[in-house]
Amino acid sequence: MRPALILLALVVPAAASAQTAPTTADPAQVAACVAPDKPVSARLPELFVALRAAESEAHSYPLEDAIWREWVVAPNPQAQTLLDDGMRRIRLSDFEGAERHFDRLIALCPGYAEGFNQRAYARFLQGRLDHSLEDIQEALMREPKHFAALSGRVRILFQQGRIGLAQQALAEAVEIHPWLRERRKLPLEPVENDT
């Protein structure tokens, strides 16, 4: 999915009856997932520093886009094809097909955060909020600064009426991306935490 929908940049889930792909893989699979000529991006740390220092929302846009461009580069060509096809299926409103692509991506590259983030989005679009939250957690374990995943968590928690947790997640997201569009939902005073 294109990062334009930052509220929850995730992929559309497969049919509710479809089995979720395992989130672990054998060591050979993991080794095959990482292409030796594609090191982990050295640009992300500097982009996040610049994003935090952005002087205005308008100044944050190119930085946000640059971070997205890093996130959507998959570890190898097979993973890239699965990611691109899944995101295309989301744009076509084929959420079940998208989820199947993301299931395969996660099975191939269990360490790649964007596979979980996109599947969470697909599940969100299908109304499977608890499953989406599970995938968001997996994405954040792999990329703790994934402001779109945090933003997705915020939106789901608000929908579930878990306002205190939603505002806590939003405060975390705004620490990473001060110009996040949802920042206006932050309360002036703390709200009691909920579950």
mmCIF file of C-alpha atoms in Angstrom:
data_model
loop_
_atom_site.group_PDB
_atom_site.id
_atom_site.type_symbol
_atom_site.label_atom_id
_atom_site.label_comp_id
_atom_site.label_asym_id
_atom_site.label_seq_id
_atom_site.Cartn_x
_atom_site.Cartn_y
_atom_site.Cartn_z
ATOM 1 C CA MET A 1 0.000 0.000 0.000
ATOM 2 C CA ARG A 2 1.129 3.510 -0.680
ATOM 3 C CA PRO A 3 1.955 5.398 2.519
ATOM 4 C CA ALA A 4 -0.673 8.025 1.751
ATOM 5 C CA LEU A 5 -3.017 6.321 4.175
ATOM 6 C CA ILE A 6 -0.762 6.698 7.156
ATOM 7 C CA LEU A 7 -3.482 6.002 9.692
ATOM 8 C CA LEU A 8 -2.863 2.343 9.200
ATOM 9 C CA ALA A 9 -0.511 1.440 6.445
ATOM 10 C CA LEU A 10 -1.094 -2.256 6.381
ATOM 11 C CA VAL A 11 -2.258 -4.820 3.876
ATOM 12 C CA VAL A 12 -5.762 -6.149 3.519
ATOM 13 C CA PRO A 13 -6.307 -9.469 5.263
ATOM 14 C CA ALA A 14 -7.244 -12.697 3.622
ATOM 15 C CA ALA A 15 -10.535 -14.411 4.249
ATOM 16 C CA ALA A 16 -11.388 -14.718 7.904
ATOM 17 C CA SER A 17 -11.256 -18.469 7.550
ATOM 18 C CA ALA A 18 -7.786 -18.456 6.015
ATOM 19 C CA GLN A 19 -4.963 -19.654 8.198
ATOM 20 C CA THR A 20 -2.328 -17.129 9.163
ATOM 21 C CA ALA A 21 1.164 -17.972 8.010
ATOM 22 C CA PRO A 22 3.610 -18.863 10.768
ATOM 23 C CA THR A 23 5.785 -15.991 11.913
ATOM 24 C CA THR A 24 8.893 -18.131 12.236
ATOM 25 C CA ALA A 25 10.962 -19.795 9.568
ATOM 26 C CA ASP A 26 13.841 -22.227 9.509
ATOM 27 C CA PRO A 27 17.334 -20.670 9.441
ATOM 28 C CA ALA A 28 17.812 -21.484 5.752
ATOM 29 C CA GLN A 29 14.653 -19.537 4.905
ATOM 30 C CA VAL A 30 15.799 -16.560 6.933
ATOM 31 C CA ALA A 31 19.259 -16.655 5.323
ATOM 32 C CA ALA A 32 17.673 -16.822 1.858
ATOM 33 C CA CYS A 33 15.546 -13.798 2.701
ATOM 34 C CA VAL A 34 18.484 -11.453 3.193
ATOM 35 C CA ALA A 35 20.277 -10.523 0.014
ATOM 36 C CA PRO A 36 24.007 -9.985 0.670
ATOM 37 C CA ASP A 37 24.035 -6.943 -1.626
ATOM 38 C CA LYS A 38 21.182 -5.232 0.239
ATOM 39 C CA PRO A 39 22.449 -4.155 3.669
ATOM 40 C CA VAL A 40 20.122 -2.694 6.252
ATOM 41 C CA SER A 41 19.535 0.921 5.320
ATOM 42 C CA ALA A 42 22.019 3.289 6.894
ATOM 43 C CA ARG A 43 19.745 6.196 5.936
ATOM 44 C CA LEU A 44 16.897 5.436 8.335
ATOM 45 C CA PRO A 45 18.570 6.714 11.530
ATOM 46 C CA GLU A 46 19.448 10.058 9.915
ATOM 47 C CA LEU A 47 15.962 10.332 8.371
ATOM 48 C CA PHE A 48 14.317 9.804 11.764
ATOM 49 C CA VAL A 49 16.562 12.455 13.334
ATOM 50 C CA ALA A 50 15.630 14.886 10.565
ATOM 51 C CA LEU A 51 11.934 14.029 10.909
ATOM 52 C CA ARG A 52 12.002 14.829 14.626
ATOM 53 C CA ALA A 53 13.712 18.127 13.858
ATOM 54 C CA ALA A 54 11.367 19.143 11.021
ATOM 55 C CA GLU A 55 10.216 22.726 11.518
ATOM 56 C CA SER A 56 6.745 22.271 10.079
ATOM 57 C CA GLU A 57 4.319 19.697 8.771
ATOM 58 C CA ALA A 58 5.250 20.668 5.205
ATOM 59 C CA HIS A 59 8.937 20.065 5.974
ATOM 60 C CA SER A 60 8.071 16.619 7.344
ATOM 61 C CA TYR A 61 6.448 15.356 4.121
ATOM 62 C CA PRO A 62 9.604 14.636 2.098
ATOM 63 C CA LEU A 63 11.209 12.990 5.142
ATOM 64 C CA GLU A 64 8.143 10.823 5.731
ATOM 65 C CA ASP A 65 8.178 9.830 2.052
ATOM 66 C CA ALA A 66 11.896 8.989 2.202
ATOM 67 C CA ILE A 67 11.315 6.758 5.230
ATOM 68 C CA TRP A 68 8.465 5.008 3.412
ATOM 69 C CA ARG A 69 10.720 4.434 0.407
ATOM 70 C CA GLU A 70 13.177 2.669 2.726
ATOM 71 C CA TRP A 71 10.464 0.587 4.429
ATOM 72 C CA VAL A 72 9.000 -0.726 1.180
ATOM 73 C CA VAL A 73 12.279 -2.081 -0.155
ATOM 74 C CA ALA A 74 12.007 -5.802 0.589
ATOM 75 C CA PRO A 75 15.029 -7.949 1.418
ATOM 76 C CA ASN A 76 15.128 -9.800 -1.912
ATOM 77 C CA PRO A 77 13.375 -9.892 -5.304
ATOM 78 C CA GLN A 78 10.898 -12.621 -4.364
ATOM 79 C CA ALA A 79 9.879 -10.724 -1.222
ATOM 80 C CA GLN A 80 9.604 -7.494 -3.230
ATOM 81 C CA THR A 81 7.243 -9.144 -5.704
ATOM 82 C CA LEU A 82 5.030 -10.427 -2.875
ATOM 83 C CA LEU A 83 4.985 -6.988 -1.212
ATOM 84 C CA ASP A 84 4.247 -5.122 -4.438
ATOM 85 C CA ASP A 85 1.530 -7.574 -5.493
ATOM 86 C CA GLY A 86 -0.093 -7.474 -2.057
ATOM 87 C CA MET A 87 -0.127 -3.680 -2.000
ATOM 88 C CA ARG A 88 -1.570 -3.622 -5.528
ATOM 89 C CA ARG A 89 -4.342 -5.972 -4.405
ATOM 90 C CA ILE A 90 -5.174 -3.604 -1.568
ATOM 91 C CA ARG A 91 -5.515 -0.743 -4.044
ATOM 92 C CA LEU A 92 -7.896 -2.978 -6.021
ATOM 93 C CA SER A 93 -9.886 -3.776 -2.832
ATOM 94 C CA ASP A 94 -8.924 -7.459 -3.043
ATOM 95 C CA PHE A 95 -8.139 -7.639 0.646
ATOM 96 C CA GLU A 96 -8.214 -11.429 0.902
ATOM 97 C CA GLY A 97 -5.802 -11.766 -2.008
ATOM 98 C CA ALA A 98 -3.552 -9.152 -0.446
ATOM 99 C CA GLU A 99 -3.512 -10.994 2.848
ATOM 100 C CA ARG A 100 -2.498 -14.217 1.108
ATOM 101 C CA HIS A 101 0.453 -12.389 -0.472
ATOM 102 C CA PHE A 102 1.473 -10.967 2.891
ATOM 103 C CA ASP A 103 1.129 -14.383 4.532
ATOM 104 C CA ARG A 104 3.639 -15.705 1.997
ATOM 105 C CA LEU A 105 5.892 -12.684 2.484
ATOM 106 C CA ILE A 106 5.913 -13.180 6.264
ATOM 107 C CA ALA A 107 6.644 -16.902 5.877
ATOM 108 C CA LEU A 108 9.544 -16.061 3.533
ATOM 109 C CA CYS A 109 10.906 -13.077 5.494
ATOM 110 C CA PRO A 110 9.707 -13.245 9.107
ATOM 111 C CA GLY A 111 12.087 -10.483 10.138
ATOM 112 C CA TYR A 112 10.740 -7.930 7.645
ATOM 113 C CA ALA A 113 8.493 -5.451 9.471
ATOM 114 C CA GLU A 114 6.596 -4.210 6.442
ATOM 115 C CA GLY A 115 5.132 -7.651 5.768
ATOM 116 C CA PHE A 116 3.372 -7.493 9.141
ATOM 117 C CA ASN A 117 2.483 -3.826 8.769
ATOM 118 C CA GLN A 118 0.815 -4.383 5.414
ATOM 119 C CA ARG A 119 -1.033 -7.493 6.594
ATOM 120 C CA ALA A 120 -2.260 -5.534 9.604
ATOM 121 C CA TYR A 121 -3.668 -2.943 7.228
ATOM 122 C CA ALA A 122 -5.437 -5.604 5.200
ATOM 123 C CA ARG A 123 -6.937 -7.040 8.352
ATOM 124 C CA PHE A 124 -7.983 -3.602 9.515
ATOM 125 C CA LEU A 125 -9.813 -3.044 6.241
ATOM 126 C CA GLN A 126 -11.668 -6.302 6.813
ATOM 127 C CA GLY A 127 -12.682 -5.223 10.318
ATOM 128 C CA ARG A 128 -10.477 -7.819 11.990
ATOM 129 C CA LEU A 129 -9.166 -5.367 14.541
ATOM 130 C CA ASP A 130 -7.673 -7.773 17.086
ATOM 131 C CA HIS A 131 -5.748 -9.637 14.369
ATOM 132 C CA SER A 132 -4.583 -6.304 13.005
ATOM 133 C CA LEU A 133 -3.311 -5.299 16.453
ATOM 134 C CA GLU A 134 -1.360 -8.566 16.660
ATOM 135 C CA ASP A 135 0.359 -7.821 13.355
ATOM 136 C CA ILE A 136 1.046 -4.237 14.409
ATOM 137 C CA GLN A 137 2.809 -5.566 17.497
ATOM 138 C CA GLU A 138 4.922 -7.863 15.304
ATOM 139 C CA ALA A 139 5.800 -4.963 12.992
ATOM 140 C CA LEU A 140 6.822 -2.788 15.943
ATOM 141 C CA MET A 141 9.010 -5.542 17.381
ATOM 142 C CA ARG A 142 10.944 -5.442 14.108
ATOM 143 C CA GLU A 143 10.785 -1.664 13.492
ATOM 144 C CA PRO A 144 10.049 0.171 16.774
ATOM 145 C CA LYS A 145 9.912 3.550 14.996
ATOM 146 C CA HIS A 146 7.221 2.485 12.516
ATOM 147 C CA PHE A 147 5.002 5.525 13.009
ATOM 148 C CA ALA A 148 2.384 4.181 10.587
ATOM 149 C CA ALA A 149 2.030 0.968 12.597
ATOM 150 C CA LEU A 150 1.717 3.053 15.772
ATOM 151 C CA SER A 151 -0.823 5.251 14.029
ATOM 152 C CA GLY A 152 -2.782 2.139 13.053
ATOM 153 C CA ARG A 153 -2.742 1.001 16.675
ATOM 154 C CA VAL A 154 -4.077 4.415 17.692
ATOM 155 C CA ARG A 155 -6.951 4.243 15.241
ATOM 156 C CA ILE A 156 -7.967 0.730 16.285
ATOM 157 C CA LEU A 157 -7.800 1.523 19.995
ATOM 158 C CA PHE A 158 -9.965 4.616 19.477
ATOM 159 C CA GLN A 159 -12.479 2.497 17.534
ATOM 160 C CA GLN A 160 -12.517 -0.017 20.370
ATOM 161 C CA GLY A 161 -13.178 2.733 22.912
ATOM 162 C CA ARG A 162 -9.809 2.201 24.601
ATOM 163 C CA ILE A 163 -9.112 5.915 24.751
ATOM 164 C CA GLY A 164 -6.336 5.964 27.341
ATOM 165 C CA LEU A 165 -4.325 3.318 25.498
ATOM 166 C CA ALA A 166 -4.984 5.055 22.189
ATOM 167 C CA GLN A 167 -3.656 8.346 23.510
ATOM 168 C CA GLN A 168 -0.630 6.608 25.020
ATOM 169 C CA ALA A 169 0.155 5.012 21.640
ATOM 170 C CA LEU A 170 -0.365 8.366 19.938
ATOM 171 C CA ALA A 171 2.076 10.042 22.324
ATOM 172 C CA GLU A 172 4.658 7.363 21.393
ATOM 173 C CA ALA A 173 4.047 7.952 17.690
ATOM 174 C CA VAL A 174 4.370 11.734 18.034
ATOM 175 C CA GLU A 175 7.718 11.273 19.799
ATOM 176 C CA ILE A 176 8.933 9.646 16.586
ATOM 177 C CA HIS A 177 7.004 11.801 14.088
ATOM 178 C CA PRO A 178 6.014 15.132 15.698
ATOM 179 C CA TRP A 179 3.957 16.177 12.645
ATOM 180 C CA LEU A 180 1.881 13.022 12.428
ATOM 181 C CA ARG A 181 -1.579 13.995 11.221
ATOM 182 C CA GLU A 182 -3.305 12.308 14.158
ATOM 183 C CA ARG A 183 -1.383 14.437 16.690
ATOM 184 C CA ARG A 184 -4.409 16.702 17.096
ATOM 185 C CA LYS A 185 -6.144 13.900 19.012
ATOM 186 C CA LEU A 186 -3.698 14.228 21.896
ATOM 187 C CA PRO A 187 -5.487 15.400 25.035
ATOM 188 C CA LEU A 188 -4.559 18.571 26.836
ATOM 189 C CA GLU A 189 -4.628 16.607 30.087
ATOM 190 C CA PRO A 190 -3.769 12.950 30.701
ATOM 191 C CA VAL A 191 -6.592 10.442 30.343
ATOM 192 C CA GLU A 192 -6.905 7.509 32.731
ATOM 193 C CA ASN A 193 -5.357 4.384 31.243
ATOM 194 C CA ASP A 194 -7.623 1.513 30.166
ATOM 195 C CA THR A 195 -7.252 -2.009 28.822
#
